[in-house]
PDB file of C-alpha atoms in Angstrom:
ATOM      1  CA  UNK F  27       0.000   0.000   0.000  1.00  0.00           C
ATOM      2  CA  UNK F  28       3.000   2.346   0.459  1.00  0.00           C
ATOM      3  CA  UNK F  29       3.624   2.365  -3.312  1.00  0.00           C
ATOM      4  CA  UNK F  30      -0.055   3.118  -3.917  1.00  0.00           C
ATOM      5  CA  UNK F  31       0.132   5.961  -1.414  1.00  0.00           C
ATOM      6  CA  UNK F  32       3.150   7.461  -3.176  1.00  0.00           C
ATOM      7  CA  UNK F  33       1.407   7.110  -6.522  1.00  0.00           C
ATOM      8  CA  UNK F  34      -1.639   8.949  -5.202  1.00  0.00           C
ATOM      9  CA  UNK F  35       0.719  11.618  -3.895  1.00  0.00           C
ATOM     10  CA  UNK F  36       1.970  12.263  -7.430  1.00  0.00           C
ATOM     11  CA  UNK F  37      -1.643  12.580  -8.584  1.00  0.00           C
ATOM     12  CA  UNK F  38      -2.664  14.970  -5.792  1.00  0.00           C
ATOM     13  CA  UNK F  39      -2.065  18.168  -7.835  1.00  0.00           C
ATOM     14  CA  UNK F  40      -4.543  16.845 -10.405  1.00  0.00           C
ATOM     15  CA  UNK F  41      -7.350  15.850  -8.046  1.00  0.00           C
ATOM     16  CA  UNK F  42     -10.093  17.271 -10.261  1.00  0.00           C
ATOM     17  CA  UNK F  43      -8.989  15.240 -13.272  1.00  0.00           C
ATOM     18  CA  UNK F  44      -8.584  12.105 -11.149  1.00  0.00           C
ATOM     19  CA  UNK F  45     -12.138  12.566  -9.844  1.00  0.00           C
ATOM     20  CA  UNK F  46     -13.376  12.955 -13.422  1.00  0.00           C
ATOM     21  CA  UNK F  47     -11.495   9.779 -14.411  1.00  0.00           C
ATOM     22  CA  UNK F  48     -13.129   7.829 -11.569  1.00  0.00           C
ATOM     23  CA  UNK F  49     -16.535   9.148 -12.655  1.00  0.00           C
ATOM     24  CA  UNK F  50     -15.870   8.042 -16.241  1.00  0.00           C
ATOM     25  CA  UNK F  51     -14.810   4.602 -14.972  1.00  0.00           C
ATOM     26  CA  UNK F  52     -18.123   4.389 -13.141  1.00  0.00           C
ATOM     27  CA  UNK F  53     -20.005   5.276 -16.328  1.00  0.00           C
ATOM     28  CA  UNK F  54     -18.092   2.702 -18.380  1.00  0.00           C
ATOM     29  CA  UNK F  55     -18.701   0.022 -15.756  1.00  0.00           C
ATOM     30  CA  UNK F  56     -22.384   0.863 -15.343  1.00  0.00           C
ATOM     31  CA  UNK F  57     -22.990   0.960 -19.101  1.00  0.00           C
ATOM     32  CA  UNK F  58     -22.169  -2.755 -19.338  1.00  0.00           C
ATOM     33  CA  UNK F  59     -24.782  -3.805 -16.766  1.00  0.00           C
ATOM     34  CA  UNK F  60     -28.017  -3.447 -18.807  1.00  0.00           C
ATOM     35  CA  UNK F  61     -26.899  -5.739 -21.643  1.00  0.00           C
ATOM     36  CA  UNK F  62     -27.620  -9.111 -19.943  1.00  0.00           C
ATOM     37  CA  UNK F  63     -31.104  -7.961 -18.913  1.00  0.00           C
ATOM     38  CA  UNK F  64     -31.808  -6.535 -22.367  1.00  0.00           C
ATOM     39  CA  UNK F  65     -30.721  -9.807 -23.976  1.00  0.00           C
ATOM     40  CA  UNK F  66     -32.837 -11.844 -21.571  1.00  0.00           C
ATOM     41  CA  UNK F  67     -35.892  -9.648 -22.144  1.00  0.00           C
ATOM     42  CA  UNK F  68     -35.447  -9.858 -25.909  1.00  0.00           C
ATOM     43  CA  UNK F  69     -35.213 -13.657 -25.916  1.00  0.00           C
ATOM     44  CA  UNK F  70     -37.975 -14.281 -23.359  1.00  0.00           C
ATOM     45  CA  UNK F  71     -40.537 -11.637 -24.300  1.00  0.00           C
ATOM     46  CA  UNK F  72     -39.885  -9.743 -27.522  1.00  0.00           C
ATOM     47  CA  UNK F  73     -39.031 -12.585 -29.902  1.00  0.00           C
ATOM     48  CA  UNK F  74     -41.725 -15.061 -28.697  1.00  0.00           C
ATOM     49  CA  UNK F  75     -44.407 -12.361 -29.123  1.00  0.00           C
ATOM     50  CA  UNK F  76     -42.929 -11.197 -32.444  1.00  0.00           C
ATOM     51  CA  UNK F  77     -42.983  -7.585 -31.307  1.00  0.00           C
ATOM     52  CA  UNK F  78     -40.861  -6.207 -34.108  1.00  0.00           C
ATOM     53  CA  UNK F  79     -41.478  -2.564 -33.230  1.00  0.00           C
ATOM     54  CA  UNK F  80     -40.153  -3.166 -29.728  1.00  0.00           C
ATOM     55  CA  UNK F  81     -37.270  -5.154 -31.202  1.00  0.00           C
ATOM     56  CA  UNK F  82     -36.367  -2.146 -33.354  1.00  0.00           C
ATOM     57  CA  UNK F  83     -36.436   0.119 -30.304  1.00  0.00           C
ATOM     58  CA  UNK F  84     -34.186  -2.296 -28.439  1.00  0.00           C
ATOM     59  CA  UNK F  85     -31.816  -2.365 -31.409  1.00  0.00           C
ATOM     60  CA  UNK F  86     -31.460   1.423 -31.400  1.00  0.00           C
ATOM     61  CA  UNK F  87     -31.161   1.446 -27.618  1.00  0.00           C
ATOM     62  CA  UNK F  88     -28.244  -0.992 -27.849  1.00  0.00           C
ATOM     63  CA  UNK F  89     -26.612   1.147 -30.535  1.00  0.00           C
ATOM     64  CA  UNK F  90     -27.004   4.212 -28.322  1.00  0.00           C
ATOM     65  CA  UNK F  91     -25.666   2.369 -25.294  1.00  0.00           C
ATOM     66  CA  UNK F  92     -22.551   1.211 -27.123  1.00  0.00           C
ATOM     67  CA  UNK F  93     -22.034   4.681 -28.602  1.00  0.00           C
ATOM     68  CA  UNK F  94     -22.278   6.201 -25.122  1.00  0.00           C
ATOM     69  CA  UNK F  95     -19.853   3.640 -23.740  1.00  0.00           C
ATOM     70  CA  UNK F  96     -17.445   4.258 -26.609  1.00  0.00           C
ATOM     71  CA  UNK F  97     -17.407   8.016 -25.978  1.00  0.00           C
ATOM     72  CA  UNK F  98     -16.952   7.474 -22.240  1.00  0.00           C
ATOM     73  CA  UNK F  99     -14.136   4.959 -22.826  1.00  0.00           C
ATOM     74  CA  UNK F 100     -12.360   7.276 -25.266  1.00  0.00           C
ATOM     75  CA  UNK F 101     -12.631  10.193 -22.837  1.00  0.00           C
ATOM     76  CA  UNK F 102     -11.356   8.017 -19.997  1.00  0.00           C
ATOM     77  CA  UNK F 103      -8.370   6.701 -21.962  1.00  0.00           C
ATOM     78  CA  UNK F 104      -7.468  10.201 -23.147  1.00  0.00           C
ATOM     79  CA  UNK F 105      -7.676  11.586 -19.621  1.00  0.00           C
ATOM     80  CA  UNK F 106      -5.598   8.731 -18.191  1.00  0.00           C
ATOM     81  CA  UNK F 107      -3.038   9.231 -20.938  1.00  0.00           C
ATOM     82  CA  UNK F 108      -2.810  12.925 -20.025  1.00  0.00           C
ATOM     83  CA  UNK F 109      -2.412  12.114 -16.328  1.00  0.00           C
ATOM     84  CA  UNK F 110       0.282   9.536 -17.055  1.00  0.00           C
ATOM     85  CA  UNK F 111       2.255  11.880 -19.298  1.00  0.00           C
ATOM     86  CA  UNK F 112       1.910  14.758 -16.846  1.00  0.00           C
ATOM     87  CA  UNK F 113       3.162  12.722 -13.888  1.00  0.00           C
ATOM     88  CA  UNK F 114       6.082  11.466 -16.003  1.00  0.00           C
ATOM     89  CA  UNK F 115       6.911  15.078 -16.907  1.00  0.00           C
ATOM     90  CA  UNK F 116       6.853  16.144 -13.251  1.00  0.00           C
ATOM     91  CA  UNK F 117       8.909  13.168 -12.078  1.00  0.00           C
ATOM     92  CA  UNK F 118      11.596  13.528 -14.727  1.00  0.00           C
ATOM     93  CA  UNK F 119      11.928  17.225 -14.003  1.00  0.00           C
ATOM     94  CA  UNK F 120      12.165  16.593 -10.251  1.00  0.00           C
ATOM     95  CA  UNK F 121      14.602  13.709 -10.763  1.00  0.00           C
ATOM     96  CA  UNK F 122      16.911  15.746 -12.981  1.00  0.00           C
ATOM     97  CA  UNK F 123      16.825  18.694 -10.598  1.00  0.00           C
ATOM     98  CA  UNK F 124      17.630  16.331  -7.724  1.00  0.00           C
ATOM     99  CA  UNK F 125      20.517  14.752  -9.651  1.00  0.00           C
ATOM    100  CA  UNK F 126      22.050  18.177 -10.193  1.00  0.00           C
ATOM    101  CA  UNK F 127      22.043  18.784  -6.444  1.00  0.00           C
ATOM    102  CA  UNK F 128      23.843  15.543  -5.535  1.00  0.00           C
ATOM    103  CA  UNK F 129      27.529  15.477  -4.662  1.00  0.00           C
ATOM    104  CA  UNK F 130      30.222  14.125  -6.946  1.00  0.00           C
ATOM    105  CA  UNK F 131      30.745  11.169  -4.596  1.00  0.00           C
ATOM    106  CA  UNK F 132      27.273   9.917  -5.534  1.00  0.00           C
ATOM    107  CA  UNK F 133      28.297   9.693  -9.204  1.00  0.00           C
ATOM    108  CA  UNK F 134      31.652   8.127  -8.341  1.00  0.00           C
ATOM    109  CA  UNK F 135      29.898   5.183  -6.650  1.00  0.00           C
ATOM    110  CA  UNK F 136      27.316   4.519  -9.375  1.00  0.00           C
ATOM    111  CA  UNK F 137      27.349   3.666 -13.048  1.00  0.00           C
ATOM    112  CA  UNK F 138      25.991   6.308 -15.385  1.00  0.00           C
ATOM    113  CA  UNK F 139      23.784   3.726 -17.083  1.00  0.00           C
ATOM    114  CA  UNK F 140      22.144   2.779 -13.777  1.00  0.00           C
ATOM    115  CA  UNK F 141      21.318   6.411 -13.055  1.00  0.00           C
ATOM    116  CA  UNK F 142      19.843   6.796 -16.540  1.00  0.00           C
ATOM    117  CA  UNK F 143      17.760   3.641 -16.049  1.00  0.00           C
ATOM    118  CA  UNK F 144      16.323   5.066 -12.826  1.00  0.00           C
ATOM    119  CA  UNK F 145      15.350   8.334 -14.478  1.00  0.00           C
ATOM    120  CA  UNK F 146      13.902   6.800 -17.657  1.00  0.00           C
ATOM    121  CA  UNK F 147      12.763   3.206 -17.110  1.00  0.00           C
ATOM    122  CA  UNK F 148      11.538   3.437 -13.511  1.00  0.00           C
ATOM    123  CA  UNK F 149       9.451   6.486 -14.318  1.00  0.00           C
ATOM    124  CA  UNK F 150       7.945   4.635 -17.282  1.00  0.00           C
ATOM    125  CA  UNK F 151       6.848   1.929 -14.818  1.00  0.00           C
ATOM    126  CA  UNK F 152       5.040   4.596 -12.800  1.00  0.00           C
ATOM    127  CA  UNK F 153       3.304   5.772 -15.966  1.00  0.00           C
ATOM    128  CA  UNK F 154       2.096   2.213 -16.580  1.00  0.00           C
ATOM    129  CA  UNK F 155       0.821   2.019 -13.005  1.00  0.00           C
ATOM    130  CA  UNK F 156      -1.315   5.099 -13.639  1.00  0.00           C
ATOM    131  CA  UNK F 157      -2.684   4.063 -17.027  1.00  0.00           C
ATOM    132  CA  UNK F 158      -2.849   0.321 -16.301  1.00  0.00           C
ATOM    133  CA  UNK F 159      -2.617  -0.891 -12.727  1.00  0.00           C
ATOM    134  CA  UNK F 160      -4.462   2.034 -11.162  1.00  0.00           C
ATOM    135  CA  UNK F 161      -7.268   1.760 -13.702  1.00  0.00           C
ATOM    136  CA  UNK F 162      -7.608  -1.989 -13.145  1.00  0.00           C
ATOM    137  CA  UNK F 163      -7.775  -1.540  -9.376  1.00  0.00           C
ATOM    138  CA  UNK F 164     -10.432   1.179  -9.478  1.00  0.00           C
ATOM    139  CA  UNK F 165     -12.432  -0.603 -12.186  1.00  0.00           C
ATOM    140  CA  UNK F 166     -12.476  -3.859 -10.207  1.00  0.00           C
ATOM    141  CA  UNK F 167     -13.638  -2.038  -7.074  1.00  0.00           C
ATOM    142  CA  UNK F 168     -16.371  -0.184  -8.963  1.00  0.00           C
ATOM    143  CA  UNK F 169     -17.475  -3.390 -10.670  1.00  0.00           C
ATOM    144  CA  UNK F 170     -17.740  -5.135  -7.313  1.00  0.00           C
ATOM    145  CA  UNK F 171     -19.689  -2.258  -5.760  1.00  0.00           C
ATOM    146  CA  UNK F 172     -22.068  -1.887  -8.714  1.00  0.00           C
ATOM    147  CA  UNK F 173     -22.503  -5.511  -9.812  1.00  0.00           C
ATOM    148  CA  UNK F 174     -22.734  -7.274  -6.446  1.00  0.00           C
ATOM    149  CA  UNK F 175     -26.074  -5.706  -5.395  1.00  0.00           C
ATOM    150  CA  UNK F 176     -27.526  -6.561  -8.810  1.00  0.00           C
ATOM    151  CA  UNK F 177     -26.394 -10.191  -8.502  1.00  0.00           C
ATOM    152  CA  UNK F 178     -27.858 -10.418  -4.987  1.00  0.00           C
ATOM    153  CA  UNK F 179     -31.150  -9.119  -6.357  1.00  0.00           C
ATOM    154  CA  UNK F 180     -31.208 -11.602  -9.243  1.00  0.00           C
ATOM    155  CA  UNK F 181     -29.590 -14.728  -7.706  1.00  0.00           C
ATOM    156  CA  UNK F 182     -28.750 -14.310  -4.033  1.00  0.00           C
ATOM    157  CA  UNK F 183     -27.483 -17.889  -3.657  1.00  0.00           C
ATOM    158  CA  UNK F 184     -25.016 -17.434  -6.519  1.00  0.00           C
ATOM    159  CA  UNK F 185     -23.951 -14.099  -5.056  1.00  0.00           C
ATOM    160  CA  UNK F 186     -23.166 -15.681  -1.692  1.00  0.00           C
ATOM    161  CA  UNK F 187     -21.034 -18.325  -3.406  1.00  0.00           C
ATOM    162  CA  UNK F 188     -19.058 -15.541  -5.084  1.00  0.00           C
ATOM    163  CA  UNK F 189     -18.574 -13.758  -1.750  1.00  0.00           C
ATOM    164  CA  UNK F 190     -17.396 -16.948  -0.024  1.00  0.00           C
ATOM    165  CA  UNK F 191     -14.790 -17.541  -2.753  1.00  0.00           C
ATOM    166  CA  UNK F 192     -13.206 -14.099  -2.247  1.00  0.00           C
ATOM    167  CA  UNK F 193     -11.048 -15.097   0.798  1.00  0.00           C
ATOM    168  CA  UNK F 194      -9.606 -17.995  -1.210  1.00  0.00           C
ATOM    169  CA  UNK F 195      -8.643 -15.581  -3.964  1.00  0.00           C
ATOM    170  CA  UNK F 196      -7.001 -13.207  -1.463  1.00  0.00           C
ATOM    171  CA  UNK F 197      -4.906 -16.000   0.087  1.00  0.00           C
ATOM    172  CA  UNK F 198      -3.717 -17.300  -3.293  1.00  0.00           C
ATOM    173  CA  UNK F 199      -2.983 -13.761  -4.496  1.00  0.00           C
ATOM    174  CA  UNK F 200      -0.809 -13.017  -1.453  1.00  0.00           C
ATOM    175  CA  UNK F 201       1.116 -16.267  -1.869  1.00  0.00           C
ATOM    176  CA  UNK F 202       1.939 -15.465  -5.480  1.00  0.00           C
ATOM    177  CA  UNK F 203       2.501 -11.751  -4.896  1.00  0.00           C
ATOM    178  CA  UNK F 204       5.467 -12.262  -2.561  1.00  0.00           C
ATOM    179  CA  UNK F 205       7.346 -14.351  -5.133  1.00  0.00           C
ATOM    180  CA  UNK F 206       6.389 -12.121  -8.075  1.00  0.00           C
ATOM    181  CA  UNK F 207       7.494  -9.002  -6.202  1.00  0.00           C
ATOM    182  CA  UNK F 208      10.877 -10.570  -5.327  1.00  0.00           C
ATOM    183  CA  UNK F 209      11.398 -11.516  -8.968  1.00  0.00           C
ATOM    184  CA  UNK F 210      10.460  -8.007 -10.077  1.00  0.00           C
ATOM    185  CA  UNK F 211      13.042  -6.454  -7.762  1.00  0.00           C
ATOM    186  CA  UNK F 212      15.742  -8.869  -8.950  1.00  0.00           C
ATOM    187  CA  UNK F 213      14.810  -8.258 -12.575  1.00  0.00           C
ATOM    188  CA  UNK F 214      14.993  -4.484 -12.097  1.00  0.00           C
ATOM    189  CA  UNK F 215      18.430  -4.757 -10.476  1.00  0.00           C
ATOM    190  CA  UNK F 216      19.769  -6.919 -13.301  1.00  0.00           C
ATOM    191  CA  UNK F 217      18.254  -4.575 -15.874  1.00  0.00           C
ATOM    192  CA  UNK F 218      19.942  -1.587 -14.216  1.00  0.00           C
ATOM    193  CA  UNK F 219      23.232  -3.498 -14.218  1.00  0.00           C
ATOM    194  CA  UNK F 220      22.755  -4.322 -17.903  1.00  0.00           C
ATOM    195  CA  UNK F 221      22.149  -0.679 -18.827  1.00  0.00           C
ATOM    196  CA  UNK F 222      25.119   0.405 -16.728  1.00  0.00           C
ATOM    197  CA  UNK F 223      27.433  -2.140 -18.333  1.00  0.00           C
ATOM    198  CA  UNK F 224      26.204  -1.253 -21.816  1.00  0.00           C
ATOM    199  CA  UNK F 225      26.872   2.433 -21.226  1.00  0.00           C
ATOM    200  CA  UNK F 226      30.395   1.708 -20.016  1.00  0.00           C
ATOM    201  CA  UNK F 227      31.179  -0.586 -22.946  1.00  0.00           C
ATOM    202  CA  UNK F 228      29.959   1.925 -25.499  1.00  0.00           C
ATOM    203  CA  UNK F 229      31.918   4.710 -23.804  1.00  0.00           C
ATOM    204  CA  UNK F 230      35.042   2.528 -23.848  1.00  0.00           C
ATOM    205  CA  UNK F 231      34.539   0.959 -27.269  1.00  0.00           C
ATOM    206  CA  UNK F 232      37.904   2.305 -28.462  1.00  0.00           C
ATOM    207  CA  UNK F 233      39.703   0.329 -25.738  1.00  0.00           C
ATOM    208  CA  UNK F 234      37.697  -2.816 -26.552  1.00  0.00           C
ATOM    209  CA  UNK F 235      38.669  -2.601 -30.205  1.00  0.00           C
ATOM    210  CA  UNK F 236      42.282  -1.768 -29.418  1.00  0.00           C
ATOM    211  CA  UNK F 237      42.676  -5.040 -27.503  1.00  0.00           C
ATOM    212  CA  UNK F 238      40.438  -7.044 -29.880  1.00  0.00           C
ATOM    213  CA  UNK F 239      37.969  -7.887 -27.113  1.00  0.00           C
ATOM    214  CA  UNK F 240      34.804  -7.624 -29.211  1.00  0.00           C
ATOM    215  CA  UNK F 241      33.826 -11.297 -29.044  1.00  0.00           C
ATOM    216  CA  UNK F 242      34.545 -11.519 -25.329  1.00  0.00           C
ATOM    217  CA  UNK F 243      32.365  -8.494 -24.598  1.00  0.00           C
ATOM    218  CA  UNK F 244      29.582  -9.871 -26.799  1.00  0.00           C
ATOM    219  CA  UNK F 245      29.613 -13.151 -24.852  1.00  0.00           C
ATOM    220  CA  UNK F 246      29.476 -11.313 -21.509  1.00  0.00           C
ATOM    221  CA  UNK F 247      26.610  -9.167 -22.728  1.00  0.00           C
ATOM    222  CA  UNK F 248      24.736 -12.215 -24.036  1.00  0.00           C
ATOM    223  CA  UNK F 249      25.094 -13.946 -20.652  1.00  0.00           C
ATOM    224  CA  UNK F 250      23.567 -10.930 -18.900  1.00  0.00           C
ATOM    225  CA  UNK F 251      20.711 -10.791 -21.404  1.00  0.00           C
ATOM    226  CA  UNK F 252      20.039 -14.516 -20.921  1.00  0.00           C
ATOM    227  CA  UNK F 253      19.862 -14.047 -17.144  1.00  0.00           C
ATOM    228  CA  UNK F 254      17.280 -11.312 -17.641  1.00  0.00           C
ATOM    229  CA  UNK F 255      15.362 -13.517 -20.059  1.00  0.00           C
ATOM    230  CA  UNK F 256      15.179 -16.406 -17.584  1.00  0.00           C
ATOM    231  CA  UNK F 257      13.977 -14.156 -14.783  1.00  0.00           C
ATOM    232  CA  UNK F 258      11.419 -12.550 -17.070  1.00  0.00           C
ATOM    233  CA  UNK F 259      10.067 -15.929 -18.163  1.00  0.00           C
ATOM    234  CA  UNK F 260       9.791 -17.113 -14.549  1.00  0.00           C
ATOM    235  CA  UNK F 261       7.866 -13.986 -13.670  1.00  0.00           C
ATOM    236  CA  UNK F 262       5.623 -14.382 -16.726  1.00  0.00           C
ATOM    237  CA  UNK F 263       4.862 -18.015 -15.801  1.00  0.00           C
ATOM    238  CA  UNK F 264       3.852 -17.016 -12.273  1.00  0.00           C
ATOM    239  CA  UNK F 265       1.644 -14.219 -13.595  1.00  0.00           C
ATOM    240  CA  UNK F 266      -0.087 -16.530 -16.076  1.00  0.00           C
ATOM    241  CA  UNK F 267      -0.493 -19.268 -13.457  1.00  0.00           C
ATOM    242  CA  UNK F 268      -2.046 -16.787 -11.049  1.00  0.00           C
ATOM    243  CA  UNK F 269      -4.401 -15.607 -13.794  1.00  0.00           C
ATOM    244  CA  UNK F 270      -5.384 -19.199 -14.599  1.00  0.00           C
ATOM    245  CA  UNK F 271      -6.120 -20.014 -10.947  1.00  0.00           C
ATOM    246  CA  UNK F 272      -8.164 -16.837 -10.534  1.00  0.00           C
ATOM    247  CA  UNK F 273     -10.149 -17.668 -13.689  1.00  0.00           C
ATOM    248  CA  UNK F 274     -10.887 -21.175 -12.381  1.00  0.00           C
ATOM    249  CA  UNK F 275     -11.992 -19.774  -9.015  1.00  0.00           C
TER     250      UNK F 275
END
């Protein structure tokens, strides 16, 4: 939750736009709810009674509903894109200003490539959190708040089954999250090391060529890339396995 709190802190100057984004998420979520009832009513009532005039009205209502949802989704995605880009702008400006205030000893102890990776890649991750992870979290919460009462009204037994399953999902999610988070940290560290090494090799390419070390450096670089690949695949497998288990539940 600390990372989420820091993310919300970056969004605090844009509270009005964040509130508008949440409202648009609510509209997009709510616009999907009438479709099952409309379909059920059409199959159970309209088609058996051959009420073609009502069927035409339902057709245009569906068109209007999808048009409304499309406009709301476009507005939401545009707004989230603006928020993501704006936060990235603020963070990169603050990071560069902070780097200029650090002592020379800080730069002596760190590779230039690692510093560049922090300023560029890590901030891109934050942008994804705003446009992806944050949206998913809020959308899931809104869906639960909006859909659950409707399900209780339609099929209360089925709704209770869904509620009972939630603790199982939470336990499994926490078990996977610890391992996925550890892999993410290790992957980020290796990626920073890769960028740092690449920067140094490019800066010293004249020395590499002078001693005919091209093939040796290529092999070292390939080994580092393979380590990153293996970690990335392990993380991807865990993510897909978690998704599969959640789908089954």
